[in-house]
Amino acid sequence: MVGEDSEQLGVVPIADALARAAAAELDLVEIAPLAKPPVCRIMDFGKFKYREAKRAHEAKLKLKQIQVKEVKFRPGTDEGDYKIKLRNLIRFLGEGDKAKVTLRFRGREMAHQEFGIRLLERIRGDLEPHAIVEQFPRLEGRQMVMLLAPKKVAVKPHHPNKPEAGQAPTAKAQKASPPESTAVGSK
């Protein structure tokens, strides 16, 4: 039996253990029922359940919900639009979300799917440092779909201009320090 302050009380008859728990106005809780003899503890069971629920709730808050963000392309997407969409993909992957790249074909574009495949290969090559391909491009009706997942990378510092602890100050910060005084005329 374990007491209310986690002290070992040794092997105690059940009637005696129940009497001690009632005297302390606490509950007698069986911790290890399969042990020989079974292990019990004197504790406030309601308080224990409350703390466990709080701990589980806090752990749930720390989890990040991974979302799948979709970016749509066309085989004839111009360079400027391509760069904007690529920047959005990098941002989504940087936030830890998955990215779904959809390439939609219209009309006669279905006859020249190689243009779409080339575009998806280019996207995959440009996102190589940021993502891994979770689902390779496959044709679903008139659209080709590729699913990307973020790579595991080190967390970036929150403020890019502020040096981290243990790092040398940047050149900009060194310029701000006063110059060392030199004596004139001494060699």
XYZ file of C-alpha atoms in Angstrom:
187
model
C 0.000 0.000 0.000
C 1.147 3.537 -0.806
C 0.166 6.451 1.435
C -1.120 9.890 0.446
C 2.392 11.418 0.417
C 3.781 8.548 -1.742
C 5.319 6.803 1.287
C 5.428 2.997 1.336
C 3.158 1.552 4.052
C 3.897 -2.099 3.292
C 1.376 -4.956 3.090
C -1.838 -3.974 4.905
C -5.190 -5.834 5.195
C -8.002 -4.385 3.051
C -10.134 -3.415 6.061
C -7.230 -1.506 7.606
C -6.458 0.228 4.276
C -10.122 1.298 3.883
C -10.139 2.623 7.457
C -6.962 4.684 6.848
C -8.447 6.132 3.622
C -11.714 7.015 5.424
C -9.791 8.651 8.277
C -7.880 10.834 5.795
C -11.148 11.563 3.895
C -9.567 10.250 0.679
C -10.162 7.337 -1.695
C -8.453 3.938 -1.759
C -7.464 3.340 -5.423
C -6.122 0.053 -6.762
C -3.065 0.890 -8.889
C -1.704 -2.537 -9.875
C -4.432 -5.180 -9.612
C -2.313 -7.947 -11.200
C 0.570 -7.628 -8.710
C 0.894 -10.123 -5.849
C -0.364 -8.673 -3.473
C -2.338 -5.955 -5.342
C -1.009 -2.404 -4.901
C -3.381 0.303 -3.615
C -2.894 3.999 -2.979
C -4.645 6.538 -0.776
C -5.448 9.582 -2.921
C -8.125 12.070 -3.915
C -9.389 10.304 -7.027
C -11.489 13.264 -8.236
C -8.447 15.555 -8.129
C -6.381 12.905 -9.948
C -8.960 12.598 -12.751
C -9.126 16.404 -13.054
C -5.330 16.702 -13.402
C -5.235 13.921 -16.001
C -7.982 15.637 -18.030
C -6.067 18.962 -17.822
C -2.848 17.282 -18.947
C -4.592 15.567 -21.868
C -6.228 18.855 -22.903
C -2.882 20.713 -22.852
C -1.248 17.964 -24.920
C -4.075 18.201 -27.436
C -3.583 21.968 -27.749
C 0.092 21.492 -28.606
C -0.690 19.210 -31.555
C -0.785 20.866 -34.975
C -3.578 19.973 -37.322
C -2.032 19.195 -40.704
C -4.102 20.576 -43.531
C -3.900 19.840 -47.239
C -3.599 23.075 -49.223
C -4.320 22.945 -52.947
C -2.640 24.959 -55.705
C -4.014 24.673 -59.239
C -1.915 24.922 -62.379
C -2.622 24.741 -66.119
C -0.199 23.421 -68.764
C 0.144 26.970 -70.115
C 0.796 28.703 -66.771
C 3.069 31.707 -67.420
C 6.337 32.366 -65.571
C 5.029 35.108 -63.258
C 2.012 33.074 -62.166
C 4.227 30.021 -61.774
C 6.574 31.874 -59.393
C 3.669 33.201 -57.291
C 2.135 29.736 -56.992
C 5.530 28.222 -56.219
C 6.055 30.827 -53.461
C 2.657 29.905 -51.987
C 3.582 26.208 -52.084
C 6.845 26.932 -50.252
C 4.932 28.945 -47.616
C 2.373 26.144 -47.104
C 5.125 23.540 -46.741
C 7.074 25.828 -44.392
C 4.034 26.054 -42.115
C 3.977 22.250 -41.903
C 0.934 21.671 -44.134
C 0.745 19.230 -47.013
C 0.304 20.612 -50.527
C -1.801 19.209 -53.328
C -0.744 20.299 -56.818
C -3.572 19.985 -59.332
C -2.887 20.345 -63.049
C -6.086 20.774 -65.048
C -6.329 19.978 -68.771
C -8.973 21.522 -71.019
C -10.046 20.568 -74.519
C -7.156 19.611 -76.777
C -4.637 19.876 -73.961
C -5.498 16.240 -73.158
C -3.731 15.233 -76.382
C -0.469 16.805 -75.132
C -0.161 15.613 -71.565
C 3.650 15.711 -71.825
C 3.500 19.496 -71.245
C 1.694 18.905 -67.964
C 4.119 16.178 -66.935
C 7.052 18.520 -67.659
C 5.442 21.232 -65.528
C 4.931 18.831 -62.607
C 8.548 17.653 -62.920
C 9.672 21.295 -62.810
C 7.566 21.908 -59.680
C 9.029 18.812 -58.052
C 12.571 19.950 -58.894
C 11.977 23.497 -57.585
C 10.481 22.179 -54.324
C 13.207 19.555 -53.746
C 14.720 21.381 -50.714
C 11.290 21.965 -49.155
C 9.180 18.872 -49.857
C 9.054 15.200 -50.646
C 6.571 13.727 -53.091
C 4.056 11.701 -51.116
C 1.883 10.760 -54.087
C 3.388 10.796 -57.567
C 1.399 12.503 -60.335
C -1.528 10.469 -61.579
C -4.280 11.292 -64.017
C -7.798 11.545 -62.575
C -10.183 12.392 -65.388
C -9.027 15.698 -66.902
C -6.632 16.604 -64.109
C -3.299 15.359 -62.845
C -2.748 15.373 -59.063
C 0.505 15.294 -57.047
C 0.652 15.367 -53.238
C 3.647 16.920 -51.439
C 4.625 16.643 -47.774
C 7.047 18.999 -45.977
C 10.573 17.827 -45.239
C 11.708 17.759 -41.635
C 14.002 20.777 -41.226
C 15.427 22.745 -38.316
C 13.196 25.500 -36.953
C 14.149 28.962 -38.211
C 14.786 31.767 -35.702
C 11.810 34.034 -35.093
C 13.572 37.313 -35.781
C 16.083 37.218 -38.683
C 17.966 40.420 -37.657
C 18.476 39.437 -34.032
C 21.509 37.158 -33.399
C 20.808 33.973 -31.489
C 22.572 33.214 -28.200
C 26.103 31.960 -28.770
C 26.414 33.385 -32.300
C 28.759 36.148 -33.372
C 27.101 39.484 -34.154
C 26.477 40.249 -37.812
C 28.531 42.750 -39.839
C 25.747 45.317 -39.424
C 25.921 45.029 -35.632
C 29.742 45.301 -35.689
C 29.587 48.625 -37.579
C 27.463 50.120 -34.827
C 30.142 49.573 -32.169
C 32.469 52.560 -31.556
C 35.875 52.365 -33.259
C 38.899 51.631 -31.121
C 40.934 54.712 -30.271
C 44.450 54.887 -31.632
C 47.216 57.093 -30.419
C 48.365 59.620 -33.011
C 52.039 59.681 -33.787
C 53.003 56.335 -32.239
C 54.364 53.507 -34.299
